[in-house]
Amino acid sequence: METVVSHYRNNERVTEFNSKYTDPVLVTSLPALEDFTAKTFTRNMFREVRKETEGACAMNTELIIQDGGKLYFKCNIFGVPEIDHVVEFDRVRGMLRCKCLWFENRGIPCMHIIACLKHQHVEVIPERLVCKRWTKNAKSDFMKSNVDDPSDSDKVLKCRLGVLGAECSRLMDVACKNSIDFVEAINVVVNTITKLQKQGENPCNGNLDDDYVVDPLVVKSKGAWCTKL
Ligand SMILES: [Zn+2]
């Protein structure tokens, strides 16, 4: 059982690393949109969205109704004009709905929605069509939401470790690329550790507004050492 769990955790780490620290080759004819999805979604979900993006590139899209802030499109696959899909685009709310209900079922936008974004020269997927559970930050955002749970101190400790670990990994990835950033990062880390260690030794040092007693200053005087009270 331990081997299986260890294997499972290792797979999770490898997948997480690939999602966060490697960049896929952009292959569609909508590179800006594809780049946005690569930076937003986990690698597996990015591949699924890319399939939809490739499908959108081969679609014919026509604006059929414009009603105030709402646009209605008719989409069909090139070579199959008899099957239409109607998409509603609410520009005010940044929401798109397609009759195929792919987004409602799968949590990613369908090719018809992406075709409408292409028609309107929109280069990012609207926030409402990005499910948090499929994003790269889903895990760290969940842990951040639990770092102050007063009911479970063990869970809080693990979540804090996880969040700090993720942020440290990001810092390492960014700061190792040139010497100036590296020196700045290492100074910040060392100073922070020193400050926290001092606060740990004397918690009152962390808040200068509090009244607290410190050791008296030692001054040198003629003939003998004495303390200045
Ligand atoms: Zn659709």
PDB file of C-alpha atoms in Angstrom, residues 12 29 58 68 83 153 161 172 183 203 211 225:
ATOM      1  CA  GLU A  12       1.249  13.899  -8.905  1.00  0.00           C
ATOM      2  CA  SER A  29      -3.504  28.775 -35.852  1.00  0.00           C
ATOM      3  CA  ALA A  58     -12.069  24.478 -38.952  1.00  0.00           C
ATOM      4  CA  GLY A  68     -28.166  44.821 -27.252  1.00  0.00           C
ATOM      5  CA  ILE A  83     -25.619  20.702 -38.681  1.00  0.00           C
ATOM      6  CA  SER A 153      -4.160  22.794  13.630  1.00  0.00           C
ATOM      7  CA  LEU A 161       3.853  23.861   4.370  1.00  0.00           C
ATOM      8  CA  MET A 172      13.632  29.103  -7.287  1.00  0.00           C
ATOM      9  CA  VAL A 183      21.453  37.490  -5.074  1.00  0.00           C
ATOM     10  CA  PRO A 203       8.123  36.925  20.226  1.00  0.00           C
ATOM     11  CA  ASP A 211       5.437  47.322  25.961  1.00  0.00           C
ATOM     12  CA  TRP A 225      31.451  48.134  34.010  1.00  0.00           C
TER      13      TRP A 225
END
